[in-house]
């Protein structure tokens, strides 16, 4: 278990933010406490840990040590062959074009309201 600096979000939020990576299948409360102390001594002000929902023990240990559950992600994968063919009638696959950027940004602005940052009450919502 280690912490990587989240440069992108550190700039956005004006905080030294870190992502906890390589979280093992089984973690110990003392390891989490040591990691938090190390993070504090290295100037981190916000930590983010992504843990699979099937690692319930790890989730509970993180919660017991001050982490908050702020997001749950659900995914559904459609197995399709990506091409410019239509599948089904109302869905078209094609390569990205530069003129797509504005529309993608608009979709993101509307879609990301239930994400980990908006759900984190410690972060100002206008920056999320």
CSV table of C-alpha atoms in Angstrom, one decimal:
chain,number,residue,atom,x,y,z
A,1,UNK,CA,0.0,0.0,0.0
A,2,UNK,CA,1.5,3.3,-1.1
A,3,UNK,CA,0.4,6.9,-1.9
A,4,UNK,CA,0.8,8.5,-5.2
A,5,UNK,CA,0.4,12.3,-5.5
A,6,UNK,CA,-2.7,13.2,-7.5
A,7,UNK,CA,-1.2,16.2,-9.4
A,8,UNK,CA,-4.3,17.0,-11.4
A,9,UNK,CA,-6.8,17.2,-8.5
A,10,UNK,CA,-4.2,18.8,-6.2
A,11,UNK,CA,-4.1,21.8,-8.6
A,12,UNK,CA,-7.9,22.0,-8.9
A,13,UNK,CA,-8.6,21.8,-5.2
A,14,UNK,CA,-5.5,23.6,-3.9
A,15,UNK,CA,-4.7,20.7,-1.6
A,16,UNK,CA,-1.9,18.1,-1.6
A,17,UNK,CA,-4.1,15.1,-2.7
A,18,UNK,CA,-3.0,11.5,-2.8
A,19,UNK,CA,-4.3,8.2,-4.2
A,20,UNK,CA,-3.8,5.1,-2.1
A,21,UNK,CA,-2.6,2.4,-4.6
A,22,UNK,CA,-1.7,-1.3,-4.3
A,23,UNK,CA,-4.2,-1.9,-1.5
A,24,UNK,CA,-3.7,-5.6,-0.7
A,25,UNK,CA,-6.5,-8.2,-0.3
A,26,UNK,CA,-6.1,-8.1,3.4
A,27,UNK,CA,-5.0,-5.0,5.2
A,28,UNK,CA,-4.4,-4.4,8.9
A,29,UNK,CA,-5.7,-1.4,10.9
A,30,UNK,CA,-2.1,-0.7,12.0
A,31,UNK,CA,-0.9,-0.5,8.4
A,32,UNK,CA,-3.7,2.0,7.6
A,33,UNK,CA,-2.8,4.1,10.6
A,34,UNK,CA,0.9,4.0,9.7
A,35,UNK,CA,0.0,5.1,6.1
A,36,UNK,CA,-2.1,8.0,7.4
A,37,UNK,CA,0.6,9.2,9.7
A,38,UNK,CA,3.2,8.9,6.9
A,39,UNK,CA,0.8,10.9,4.6
A,40,UNK,CA,0.4,13.6,7.2
A,41,UNK,CA,4.1,13.9,7.7
A,42,UNK,CA,4.6,14.2,4.0
A,43,UNK,CA,2.1,17.1,3.8
A,44,UNK,CA,-0.9,15.3,2.3
A,45,UNK,CA,-4.2,16.9,3.1
A,46,UNK,CA,-6.6,14.5,1.3
A,47,UNK,CA,-6.4,10.8,0.5
A,48,UNK,CA,-8.5,8.8,-1.9
A,49,UNK,CA,-8.6,5.0,-1.8
A,50,UNK,CA,-10.4,2.9,-4.4
A,51,UNK,CA,-11.3,-0.5,-3.0
A,52,UNK,CA,-13.3,-3.2,-4.7
A,53,UNK,CA,-16.7,-3.8,-3.1
A,54,UNK,CA,-15.8,-7.5,-2.6
A,55,UNK,CA,-13.0,-6.4,-0.2
A,56,UNK,CA,-15.5,-5.7,2.6
A,57,UNK,CA,-12.9,-6.2,5.4
A,58,UNK,CA,-10.6,-3.6,3.8
A,59,UNK,CA,-13.5,-1.2,3.3
A,60,UNK,CA,-14.4,-1.5,7.0
A,61,UNK,CA,-10.8,-1.0,8.2
A,62,UNK,CA,-10.5,2.1,6.1
A,63,UNK,CA,-13.9,3.4,7.4
A,64,UNK,CA,-12.8,2.7,11.0
A,65,UNK,CA,-9.7,4.8,10.4
A,66,UNK,CA,-11.4,7.9,9.2
A,67,UNK,CA,-12.0,7.3,5.5
A,68,UNK,CA,-15.5,8.0,4.3
A,69,UNK,CA,-17.5,6.1,1.7
A,70,UNK,CA,-18.2,8.7,-0.9
A,71,UNK,CA,-18.8,6.8,-4.1
A,72,UNK,CA,-19.8,3.4,-5.5
A,73,UNK,CA,-19.3,2.7,-9.2
A,74,UNK,CA,-21.4,0.3,-11.2
A,75,UNK,CA,-20.5,-0.8,-14.7
A,76,UNK,CA,-22.2,-2.7,-17.4
A,77,UNK,CA,-20.1,-3.7,-20.5
A,78,UNK,CA,-21.7,-4.1,-23.8
A,79,UNK,CA,-19.6,-6.5,-26.0
A,80,UNK,CA,-19.5,-4.9,-29.4
A,81,UNK,CA,-17.1,-4.7,-32.2
A,82,UNK,CA,-16.1,-1.0,-32.4
A,83,UNK,CA,-16.4,0.2,-35.9
A,84,UNK,CA,-18.2,2.8,-37.9
A,85,UNK,CA,-21.1,0.4,-38.5
A,86,UNK,CA,-24.4,1.1,-36.8
A,87,UNK,CA,-25.3,-1.0,-33.9
A,88,UNK,CA,-28.2,-1.0,-33.1
A,89,UNK,CA,-30.1,1.5,-35.2
A,90,UNK,CA,-29.6,4.4,-32.8
A,91,UNK,CA,-25.9,3.9,-31.9
A,92,UNK,CA,-23.0,4.8,-34.1
A,93,UNK,CA,-19.3,4.1,-33.3
A,94,UNK,CA,-16.6,6.3,-34.9
A,95,UNK,CA,-13.3,7.8,-34.0
A,96,UNK,CA,-13.0,10.9,-31.9
A,97,UNK,CA,-12.8,14.2,-33.7
A,98,UNK,CA,-11.6,17.6,-32.4
A,99,UNK,CA,-15.0,19.1,-32.8
A,100,UNK,CA,-16.4,16.5,-30.3
A,101,UNK,CA,-14.5,18.2,-27.3
A,102,UNK,CA,-17.2,20.8,-26.5
A,103,UNK,CA,-20.0,18.2,-26.5
A,104,UNK,CA,-18.0,15.8,-24.4
A,105,UNK,CA,-17.3,18.6,-21.9
A,106,UNK,CA,-21.0,19.5,-21.7
A,107,UNK,CA,-21.9,15.8,-21.1
A,108,UNK,CA,-19.3,15.5,-18.4
A,109,UNK,CA,-20.5,18.7,-16.7
A,110,UNK,CA,-24.0,17.4,-16.5
A,111,UNK,CA,-23.1,13.8,-15.7
A,112,UNK,CA,-20.7,14.2,-12.9
A,113,UNK,CA,-22.8,15.2,-10.0
A,114,UNK,CA,-22.8,12.0,-8.1
A,115,UNK,CA,-19.1,11.4,-8.3
A,116,UNK,CA,-16.6,10.9,-5.5
A,117,UNK,CA,-15.7,14.6,-5.4
A,118,UNK,CA,-19.2,16.0,-5.2
A,119,UNK,CA,-20.0,13.4,-2.6
A,120,UNK,CA,-17.0,14.4,-0.4
A,121,UNK,CA,-18.4,17.1,1.9
A,122,UNK,CA,-14.8,18.2,2.7
A,123,UNK,CA,-14.3,19.5,-0.9
A,124,UNK,CA,-16.0,22.7,-2.2
A,125,UNK,CA,-18.7,21.7,-4.6
A,126,UNK,CA,-17.9,24.6,-7.1
A,127,UNK,CA,-14.5,23.0,-7.7
A,128,UNK,CA,-15.9,19.5,-8.1
